Amino acid sequence: MASKTISFRIFLNDQLVDTRSFSQEVIKLGRLSSSHLRLEGEAVGRMHAVIEVGATGDVRLIDLGSSSGTLLNGDMIDRSHELSSGDKLELGPYRLELTIADSVAAPVHHEPTAAVASAPVMAAPAPQANVSIDLSKVEDSSEEVAEVITTYGRSILDVAHVGQTRSRRRTVLPLMAFGGVLMVGGLGLFGYEVSQPWEQHNAAVAEAQQRHAEAPPAPGLGTGSLGLMLALLGVVPFLGGALRRRDVGLDAFTIGEGSEANFKVSGDGLQDPAASALISRMNGGYALSFTPAMRGSVELGEHQLSLADLVATGRAHASDGAYHYALPSGARAKVEHGDIRFNVNLVKRGAIVAGRGEVDWPFWGYFGGTATLATAFYLLMRSMPDDALAMQMADDEAAARFASYFHQADEEQQAEPIEMDSDVPDDEAQSGESGKRAAGPEGKMGNPKEKSSQGAYAMKGPKHAVPQITRHFDPNQSARTAGILGILASTDKHFLASVDGGAFAVGNDDADIWGNLVGVDQAASYGNAGLGLVGVGRQGGGTAGGLIGMSNTGLLGHGNGTGGLYHGNQGGNGGVIGFGDRKEKVPVPRVGKGEVTGSGIDRDMIRRIVRAHLNEVRSCYNAGLLKNPNLQGRVTIQFSIMGTGKVGSSVVQEDTAKDGSVANCIAKAVKRWQFPRVVGGGTALVSYPFLLQSR
């Protein structure tokens, strides 16, 4: 393999700052301390590029994918490019001028002389050559890591740093054990407290307070909430340990054919074909492992030893078919396995540059303040006694003071009073009330244009009208009314204009004639035997809605007699039939006599409170009437009054109305009632019937 000497003239902002020469096969350019040519600047990558010398003596530049890229003679290169003497490289703010020469050239020993001759030239920019930044910002000088660069020919295949990231799996077991102990202990304490009879204890404490006696001892420690908090707190380390089980730290760089190997190579000549350690972490440093089939060397400062020399001098000891050599600080090694080369360099461990971000003080201040207020309110509520939130009223009936607003009775529409006589038998109902005078101006009857005053009026009817029997046709009555009354009754006129007309408004005459009520014949006339004594017009001047009103004769007009259902128009040309006003039913629930079992509470007080809540019963009854207007019956509610005055239970004992929704509604209403305290703290059992009916 031909050896080359590559010289660099380094310019920073077009000013010469340094001159460097290298005679090795791989030259790394970048910001890392492991780089052979280290250049500082944000535009320069940590491992910016690599210059390799091939087996045939050609020199190539390989860009490692830096963000700013690499320019060769002003052109951006893609991946790799062959170099020649005189080329110019640009890496961020730096410009590098290359000089490539063979290492066996004769003037090699005179190069120091030339360098000395040029020393005054370099002396001027010497103070400016210190462009490096503080290494403590990017390196951790307290510890070294093993950098492994895997190459194939002139290509870099992989770069790994052994010891840079450490596994935290050794803390998995302590964290999970600690979290498990907290969770088990907390859940056990919580379960013990929950299993205690706290409900019976609270009831006994309440009873002791009513009797002003000493409270019984608590069955437990009251640390159930503490146990639950410990169980929740144990979840944090338990989950943290479970997550750390997945941490994978690189403490050894292995090669082989297995899936667990860090780099896959042929297993021939390896200690373990699946995965053999090439570099492994040991106490105080790193160990290089190699087999007799491998080739390579180790550089210790100015000295270089081959792998065979390490074995021959006893520096590498054999174990399980491989040799192990502890690399000293700053050592460099090259190991070849087949066509793959591994370059191992001990460099300073990279410092953690991206640490925790700045603390968001406004957020944490708001969070802390809110948590403090919430905790304070919770502790304040916990510190209040149980009876402080209870509502105790001096007036036992005050609990129902809002019932009239929530359950208001239906508004009853008051009908206008109508004067009515008491019911009498049909045979005594001879006539209705006094017939009122006809509506309109009072005057004479008939046609004002006629001069005759002796004609009677008539009403025109159909040609085939059926003769009608008069309403009060009675032979015996006709015999008793012989004479002038019989003559008057023989004038069989229509009832709308005749006092003894038929029962239907159908005329039997041939034509309509304007005349008096009575006359010697049917002819138009105009006289005093009309509807009124004074005034002019067809009507009689009264206010009645009927056509004709004749003093106490009850045939026509308004009233409860025989003419009570017929309402005529003012003009007398027709009539309609009317009915009386509908009488609405009003729900009226009543309270029966209740039964009280037990002592310590006044029965009259119970009756007063039940009657005070009668509006709630009426509301339930109203809801049932909407579905069944004929709903009625008896509903008996049985309820128990506790020592505190509250209703413990309320059930339906009897329901003859056969409407479960109404009975359940009343039972729920009774459950909300408040009664006086029972003397002695006992329980009273009460059964009260409610009669539901409407009138």
Short mmCIF file of N, CA and C in Angstrom, two decimals, residues 337-477:
data_model
loop_
_atom_site.label_atom_id
_atom_site.label_comp_id
_atom_site.label_asym_id
_atom_site.label_seq_id
_atom_site.Cartn_x
_atom_site.Cartn_y
_atom_site.Cartn_z
N HIS A 337 -10.34 -7.66 10.18
CA HIS A 337 -10.96 -8.98 10.14
C HIS A 337 -11.50 -9.18 8.73
N GLY A 338 -10.76 -9.93 7.95
CA GLY A 338 -11.11 -10.06 6.55
C GLY A 338 -10.86 -8.74 5.84
N ASP A 339 -11.86 -8.27 5.13
CA ASP A 339 -11.75 -6.99 4.43
C ASP A 339 -12.27 -5.83 5.27
N ILE A 340 -12.72 -6.08 6.46
CA ILE A 340 -13.28 -5.04 7.33
C ILE A 340 -12.18 -4.58 8.28
N ARG A 341 -12.05 -3.25 8.42
CA ARG A 341 -11.08 -2.66 9.33
C ARG A 341 -11.83 -1.92 10.43
N PHE A 342 -11.31 -2.10 11.63
CA PHE A 342 -11.88 -1.42 12.80
C PHE A 342 -10.80 -0.52 13.39
N ASN A 343 -11.03 0.80 13.40
CA ASN A 343 -10.14 1.78 13.99
C ASN A 343 -10.66 2.13 15.37
N VAL A 344 -9.87 1.81 16.39
CA VAL A 344 -10.28 2.03 17.78
C VAL A 344 -9.43 3.15 18.36
N ASN A 345 -10.10 4.20 18.91
CA ASN A 345 -9.41 5.34 19.51
C ASN A 345 -10.04 5.62 20.87
N LEU A 346 -9.18 5.82 21.87
CA LEU A 346 -9.66 6.23 23.19
C LEU A 346 -9.70 7.74 23.23
N VAL A 347 -10.91 8.30 23.31
CA VAL A 347 -11.10 9.75 23.30
C VAL A 347 -11.88 10.15 24.55
N LYS A 348 -11.94 11.47 24.78
CA LYS A 348 -12.69 11.98 25.93
C LYS A 348 -14.19 11.78 25.71
N ARG A 349 -14.86 11.50 26.78
CA ARG A 349 -16.32 11.27 26.72
C ARG A 349 -17.02 12.58 26.41
N GLY A 350 -18.00 12.51 25.52
CA GLY A 350 -18.75 13.71 25.16
C GLY A 350 -19.60 14.22 26.32
N ALA A 351 -19.58 15.51 26.52
CA ALA A 351 -20.36 16.12 27.60
C ALA A 351 -21.82 16.23 27.19
N ILE A 352 -22.69 16.29 28.18
CA ILE A 352 -24.13 16.46 27.92
C ILE A 352 -24.37 17.94 27.66
N VAL A 353 -24.54 18.26 26.38
CA VAL A 353 -24.71 19.66 25.99
C VAL A 353 -26.15 20.10 26.20
N ALA A 354 -27.09 19.27 25.75
CA ALA A 354 -28.52 19.62 25.87
C ALA A 354 -29.03 19.09 27.21
N GLY A 355 -29.01 19.91 28.22
CA GLY A 355 -29.51 19.51 29.53
C GLY A 355 -30.97 19.88 29.69
N ARG A 356 -31.37 20.05 30.91
CA ARG A 356 -32.75 20.44 31.18
C ARG A 356 -33.00 21.87 30.75
N GLY A 357 -34.21 22.11 30.27
CA GLY A 357 -34.57 23.45 29.85
C GLY A 357 -34.79 24.38 31.03
N GLU A 358 -35.03 25.62 30.70
CA GLU A 358 -35.27 26.60 31.75
C GLU A 358 -36.60 26.30 32.45
N VAL A 359 -36.64 26.67 33.70
CA VAL A 359 -37.83 26.42 34.50
C VAL A 359 -38.90 27.46 34.13
N ASP A 360 -40.09 26.97 33.87
CA ASP A 360 -41.21 27.85 33.57
C ASP A 360 -41.83 28.32 34.88
N TRP A 361 -41.27 29.38 35.44
CA TRP A 361 -41.71 29.84 36.76
C TRP A 361 -43.17 30.29 36.78
N PRO A 362 -43.69 31.00 35.78
CA PRO A 362 -45.13 31.37 35.84
C PRO A 362 -46.05 30.15 35.90
N PHE A 363 -45.71 29.12 35.12
CA PHE A 363 -46.56 27.92 35.14
C PHE A 363 -46.53 27.25 36.51
N TRP A 364 -45.31 27.05 37.04
CA TRP A 364 -45.21 26.37 38.33
C TRP A 364 -45.77 27.23 39.45
N GLY A 365 -45.65 28.56 39.32
CA GLY A 365 -46.27 29.42 40.33
C GLY A 365 -47.78 29.31 40.32
N TYR A 366 -48.38 29.31 39.11
CA TYR A 366 -49.83 29.14 39.00
C TYR A 366 -50.25 27.76 39.50
N PHE A 367 -49.49 26.74 39.12
CA PHE A 367 -49.82 25.39 39.56
C PHE A 367 -49.73 25.25 41.08
N GLY A 368 -48.65 25.78 41.65
CA GLY A 368 -48.50 25.70 43.10
C GLY A 368 -49.58 26.47 43.85
N GLY A 369 -49.92 27.67 43.34
CA GLY A 369 -50.97 28.45 44.00
C GLY A 369 -52.32 27.76 43.95
N THR A 370 -52.63 27.20 42.77
CA THR A 370 -53.92 26.49 42.64
C THR A 370 -53.96 25.26 43.54
N ALA A 371 -52.86 24.51 43.57
CA ALA A 371 -52.83 23.33 44.43
C ALA A 371 -52.94 23.71 45.91
N THR A 372 -52.32 24.83 46.29
CA THR A 372 -52.42 25.27 47.69
C THR A 372 -53.84 25.65 48.05
N LEU A 373 -54.52 26.40 47.17
CA LEU A 373 -55.91 26.78 47.45
C LEU A 373 -56.82 25.56 47.50
N ALA A 374 -56.64 24.63 46.57
CA ALA A 374 -57.48 23.44 46.58
C ALA A 374 -57.26 22.62 47.85
N THR A 375 -56.01 22.49 48.26
CA THR A 375 -55.73 21.74 49.49
C THR A 375 -56.30 22.44 50.70
N ALA A 376 -56.21 23.78 50.73
CA ALA A 376 -56.76 24.53 51.86
C ALA A 376 -58.27 24.37 51.95
N PHE A 377 -58.96 24.45 50.81
CA PHE A 377 -60.42 24.27 50.84
C PHE A 377 -60.79 22.85 51.27
N TYR A 378 -60.03 21.87 50.81
CA TYR A 378 -60.33 20.48 51.20
C TYR A 378 -60.13 20.29 52.70
N LEU A 379 -59.04 20.81 53.24
CA LEU A 379 -58.82 20.68 54.68
C LEU A 379 -59.86 21.45 55.47
N LEU A 380 -60.31 22.59 54.92
CA LEU A 380 -61.35 23.36 55.61
C LEU A 380 -62.65 22.57 55.67
N MET A 381 -63.01 21.92 54.57
CA MET A 381 -64.23 21.11 54.58
C MET A 381 -64.10 19.91 55.51
N ARG A 382 -62.93 19.32 55.54
CA ARG A 382 -62.73 18.18 56.43
C ARG A 382 -62.76 18.57 57.90
N SER A 383 -62.40 19.81 58.18
CA SER A 383 -62.37 20.26 59.58
C SER A 383 -63.75 20.65 60.11
N MET A 384 -64.74 20.80 59.24
CA MET A 384 -66.08 21.18 59.69
C MET A 384 -66.77 19.95 60.30
N PRO A 385 -67.47 20.15 61.41
CA PRO A 385 -68.19 19.02 62.01
C PRO A 385 -69.33 18.56 61.11
N ASP A 386 -69.73 17.32 61.33
CA ASP A 386 -70.77 16.73 60.47
C ASP A 386 -72.11 17.42 60.63
N ASP A 387 -72.45 17.82 61.84
CA ASP A 387 -73.76 18.43 62.05
C ASP A 387 -73.80 19.88 61.65
N ALA A 388 -72.65 20.46 61.21
CA ALA A 388 -72.67 21.87 60.80
C ALA A 388 -73.39 22.04 59.47
N LEU A 389 -73.37 21.02 58.65
CA LEU A 389 -74.03 21.10 57.35
C LEU A 389 -75.48 20.64 57.40
N ALA A 390 -75.94 20.15 58.55
CA ALA A 390 -77.32 19.70 58.67
C ALA A 390 -78.24 20.90 58.88
N MET A 391 -79.45 20.82 58.37
CA MET A 391 -80.45 21.89 58.48
C MET A 391 -81.46 21.49 59.55
N GLN A 392 -81.51 22.26 60.63
CA GLN A 392 -82.44 22.01 61.71
C GLN A 392 -83.34 23.23 61.84
N MET A 393 -84.63 23.03 61.76
CA MET A 393 -85.60 24.12 61.81
C MET A 393 -86.39 24.02 63.10
N ALA A 394 -86.61 25.16 63.70
CA ALA A 394 -87.40 25.18 64.92
C ALA A 394 -88.85 24.85 64.63
N ASP A 395 -89.36 25.35 63.53
CA ASP A 395 -90.74 25.10 63.16
C ASP A 395 -90.77 23.83 62.31
N ASP A 396 -91.50 22.83 62.78
CA ASP A 396 -91.54 21.56 62.05
C ASP A 396 -92.27 21.69 60.73
N GLU A 397 -93.15 22.70 60.62
CA GLU A 397 -93.91 22.86 59.40
C GLU A 397 -93.20 23.76 58.40
N ALA A 398 -92.02 24.28 58.76
CA ALA A 398 -91.34 25.20 57.85
C ALA A 398 -90.79 24.49 56.62
N ALA A 399 -90.64 23.17 56.70
CA ALA A 399 -90.11 22.45 55.54
C ALA A 399 -91.06 22.49 54.36
N ALA A 400 -92.34 22.73 54.65
CA ALA A 400 -93.32 22.74 53.55
C ALA A 400 -93.69 24.15 53.12
N ARG A 401 -92.87 25.12 53.47
CA ARG A 401 -93.25 26.49 53.14
C ARG A 401 -93.11 26.79 51.64
N PHE A 402 -92.32 25.96 50.95
CA PHE A 402 -92.19 26.17 49.51
C PHE A 402 -93.09 25.25 48.71
N ALA A 403 -93.86 24.41 49.38
CA ALA A 403 -94.70 23.47 48.63
C ALA A 403 -95.76 24.20 47.81
N SER A 404 -96.24 25.33 48.33
CA SER A 404 -97.28 26.07 47.60
C SER A 404 -96.74 26.66 46.31
N TYR A 405 -95.38 26.85 46.22
CA TYR A 405 -94.80 27.37 44.99
C TYR A 405 -94.51 26.25 44.00
N PHE A 406 -94.04 25.12 44.52
CA PHE A 406 -93.71 24.01 43.64
C PHE A 406 -94.94 23.25 43.18
N HIS A 407 -95.94 23.10 44.07
CA HIS A 407 -97.13 22.30 43.77
C HIS A 407 -98.37 23.19 43.99
N GLN A 408 -98.68 23.99 43.03
CA GLN A 408 -99.83 24.86 43.12
C GLN A 408 -101.06 24.15 42.55
N ALA A 409 -102.17 24.38 43.22
CA ALA A 409 -103.42 23.77 42.75
C ALA A 409 -103.87 24.42 41.45
N ASP A 410 -104.61 23.65 40.66
CA ASP A 410 -105.13 24.18 39.41
C ASP A 410 -106.11 25.32 39.70
N GLU A 411 -105.99 26.35 38.91
CA GLU A 411 -106.87 27.51 39.10
C GLU A 411 -108.30 27.13 38.66
N GLU A 412 -109.21 27.37 39.54
CA GLU A 412 -110.60 27.04 39.26
C GLU A 412 -111.30 28.24 38.62
N GLN A 413 -111.89 28.01 37.48
CA GLN A 413 -112.62 29.06 36.80
C GLN A 413 -114.02 29.17 37.40
N GLN A 414 -114.30 30.32 37.98
CA GLN A 414 -115.59 30.56 38.63
C GLN A 414 -116.64 30.92 37.57
N ALA A 415 -117.65 30.09 37.50
CA ALA A 415 -118.74 30.37 36.55
C ALA A 415 -119.63 31.48 37.09
N GLU A 416 -120.18 32.25 36.18
CA GLU A 416 -121.08 33.32 36.58
C GLU A 416 -122.33 32.72 37.22
N PRO A 417 -122.71 33.26 38.34
CA PRO A 417 -123.91 32.70 39.01
C PRO A 417 -125.15 32.87 38.15
N ILE A 418 -125.94 31.79 38.07
CA ILE A 418 -127.20 31.80 37.31
C ILE A 418 -128.34 31.52 38.26
N GLU A 419 -129.30 32.36 38.24
CA GLU A 419 -130.46 32.16 39.12
C GLU A 419 -131.28 30.98 38.58
N MET A 420 -131.44 29.98 39.40
CA MET A 420 -132.15 28.77 39.00
C MET A 420 -133.11 28.39 40.10
N ASP A 421 -134.33 27.91 39.69
CA ASP A 421 -135.30 27.39 40.65
C ASP A 421 -134.93 25.97 41.00
N SER A 422 -135.41 25.53 42.09
CA SER A 422 -135.18 24.15 42.48
C SER A 422 -135.95 23.22 41.57
N ASP A 423 -135.50 22.03 41.42
CA ASP A 423 -136.14 21.06 40.51
C ASP A 423 -137.55 20.73 41.00
N VAL A 424 -138.55 20.71 40.08
CA VAL A 424 -139.94 20.38 40.38
C VAL A 424 -140.38 19.29 39.45
N PRO A 425 -141.40 18.54 39.77
CA PRO A 425 -141.88 17.49 38.85
C PRO A 425 -142.37 18.06 37.54
N ASP A 426 -142.36 17.22 36.48
CA ASP A 426 -142.75 17.68 35.15
C ASP A 426 -144.21 18.10 35.08
N ASP A 427 -145.06 17.44 35.89
CA ASP A 427 -146.46 17.79 35.79
C ASP A 427 -146.76 19.14 36.41
N GLU A 428 -145.85 19.69 37.21
CA GLU A 428 -146.05 21.00 37.80
C GLU A 428 -145.39 22.10 36.99
N ALA A 429 -144.55 21.71 35.99
CA ALA A 429 -143.86 22.74 35.20
C ALA A 429 -144.78 23.22 34.11
N GLN A 430 -145.69 24.17 34.43
CA GLN A 430 -146.66 24.70 33.48
C GLN A 430 -146.01 25.70 32.54
N SER A 431 -145.10 26.47 33.05
CA SER A 431 -144.48 27.51 32.21
C SER A 431 -143.13 27.86 32.80
N GLY A 432 -142.37 28.58 32.00
CA GLY A 432 -141.08 29.06 32.48
C GLY A 432 -141.23 30.39 33.19
N GLU A 433 -140.10 31.08 33.24
CA GLU A 433 -140.15 32.40 33.88
C GLU A 433 -140.87 33.38 32.98
N SER A 434 -141.08 34.53 33.49
CA SER A 434 -141.83 35.55 32.75
C SER A 434 -141.13 35.87 31.46
N GLY A 435 -141.91 35.85 30.38
CA GLY A 435 -141.33 36.19 29.10
C GLY A 435 -140.95 37.65 29.03
N LYS A 436 -139.72 37.91 28.57
CA LYS A 436 -139.25 39.29 28.49
C LYS A 436 -139.73 39.92 27.21
N ARG A 437 -139.69 41.20 27.20
CA ARG A 437 -140.12 41.97 26.03
C ARG A 437 -139.10 41.80 24.91
N ALA A 438 -139.60 41.79 23.70
CA ALA A 438 -138.73 41.58 22.54
C ALA A 438 -137.74 42.73 22.42
N ALA A 439 -136.58 42.41 21.80
CA ALA A 439 -135.56 43.43 21.62
C ALA A 439 -135.94 44.38 20.51
N GLY A 440 -135.40 45.58 20.54
CA GLY A 440 -135.67 46.58 19.53
C GLY A 440 -136.58 47.67 20.06
N PRO A 441 -136.80 48.67 19.24
CA PRO A 441 -137.70 49.77 19.68
C PRO A 441 -139.15 49.30 19.83
N GLU A 442 -139.78 49.79 20.87
CA GLU A 442 -141.16 49.41 21.15
C GLU A 442 -142.11 50.11 20.19
N GLY A 443 -143.13 49.39 19.70
CA GLY A 443 -144.07 50.01 18.77
C GLY A 443 -145.23 49.10 18.43
N LYS A 444 -145.94 49.46 17.41
CA LYS A 444 -147.10 48.69 16.99
C LYS A 444 -146.68 47.57 16.07
N MET A 445 -147.56 46.55 15.93
CA MET A 445 -147.26 45.40 15.09
C MET A 445 -147.98 45.52 13.77
N GLY A 446 -147.37 45.08 12.72
CA GLY A 446 -148.00 45.08 11.42
C GLY A 446 -147.26 45.94 10.43
N ASN A 447 -147.89 46.14 9.28
CA ASN A 447 -147.31 46.93 8.21
C ASN A 447 -147.77 48.36 8.36
N PRO A 448 -146.87 49.30 8.57
CA PRO A 448 -147.32 50.69 8.76
C PRO A 448 -148.02 51.28 7.54
N LYS A 449 -147.86 50.70 6.38
CA LYS A 449 -148.48 51.26 5.17
C LYS A 449 -149.94 50.86 5.01
N GLU A 450 -150.39 49.84 5.81
CA GLU A 450 -151.78 49.40 5.70
C GLU A 450 -152.67 50.25 6.60
N LYS A 451 -153.89 50.51 6.09
CA LYS A 451 -154.85 51.31 6.86
C LYS A 451 -155.71 50.43 7.75
N SER A 452 -155.89 49.16 7.36
CA SER A 452 -156.75 48.29 8.16
C SER A 452 -156.03 47.91 9.44
N SER A 453 -156.80 47.75 10.50
CA SER A 453 -156.24 47.37 11.80
C SER A 453 -156.89 46.10 12.35
N GLN A 454 -157.61 45.34 11.52
CA GLN A 454 -158.33 44.17 12.00
C GLN A 454 -157.72 42.86 11.51
N GLY A 455 -156.69 42.87 10.70
CA GLY A 455 -156.12 41.64 10.13
C GLY A 455 -155.10 40.99 11.06
N ALA A 456 -155.03 39.69 11.01
CA ALA A 456 -154.03 38.91 11.80
C ALA A 456 -152.82 38.56 10.94
N TYR A 457 -151.69 38.30 11.53
CA TYR A 457 -150.47 37.99 10.78
C TYR A 457 -150.46 36.52 10.40
N ALA A 458 -149.64 36.14 9.44
CA ALA A 458 -149.49 34.76 8.99
C ALA A 458 -148.05 34.54 8.52
N MET A 459 -147.59 33.27 8.48
CA MET A 459 -146.24 32.92 8.06
C MET A 459 -146.31 31.93 6.92
N LYS A 460 -145.61 32.19 5.87
CA LYS A 460 -145.63 31.36 4.69
C LYS A 460 -144.90 30.05 4.94
N GLY A 461 -145.42 28.95 4.46
CA GLY A 461 -144.80 27.64 4.64
C GLY A 461 -144.76 26.88 3.34
N PRO A 462 -144.19 25.68 3.33
CA PRO A 462 -144.11 24.88 2.11
C PRO A 462 -145.49 24.39 1.67
N LYS A 463 -145.58 23.99 0.40
CA LYS A 463 -146.87 23.58 -0.14
C LYS A 463 -147.36 22.29 0.51
N HIS A 464 -146.48 21.42 0.85
CA HIS A 464 -146.87 20.13 1.42
C HIS A 464 -146.52 20.06 2.89
N ALA A 465 -146.79 21.11 3.61
CA ALA A 465 -146.51 21.13 5.04
C ALA A 465 -147.42 20.17 5.79
N VAL A 466 -146.83 19.48 6.75
CA VAL A 466 -147.60 18.54 7.55
C VAL A 466 -148.23 19.29 8.70
N PRO A 467 -149.52 19.18 8.88
CA PRO A 467 -150.18 19.88 10.01
C PRO A 467 -149.59 19.39 11.33
N GLN A 468 -149.38 20.30 12.26
CA GLN A 468 -148.78 19.99 13.54
C GLN A 468 -149.81 20.16 14.64
N ILE A 469 -149.66 19.25 15.62
CA ILE A 469 -150.51 19.37 16.81
C ILE A 469 -149.87 20.37 17.74
N THR A 470 -150.67 21.16 18.35
CA THR A 470 -150.15 22.20 19.24
C THR A 470 -149.46 21.57 20.42
N ARG A 471 -148.62 22.34 21.05
CA ARG A 471 -147.81 21.83 22.14
C ARG A 471 -148.67 21.39 23.31
N HIS A 472 -149.70 22.14 23.65
CA HIS A 472 -150.54 21.84 24.81
C HIS A 472 -151.90 21.28 24.37
N PHE A 473 -151.87 20.43 23.32
CA PHE A 473 -153.14 19.85 22.88
C PHE A 473 -153.65 18.85 23.91
N ASP A 474 -154.82 19.15 24.39
CA ASP A 474 -155.45 18.30 25.42
C ASP A 474 -156.95 18.44 25.27
N PRO A 475 -157.67 17.35 24.95
CA PRO A 475 -159.14 17.47 24.78
C PRO A 475 -159.83 17.95 26.04
N ASN A 476 -159.35 17.46 27.15
CA ASN A 476 -160.01 17.91 28.39
C ASN A 476 -159.80 19.39 28.61
N GLN A 477 -158.58 19.83 28.29
CA GLN A 477 -158.31 21.26 28.46
C GLN A 477 -159.11 22.07 27.47
#
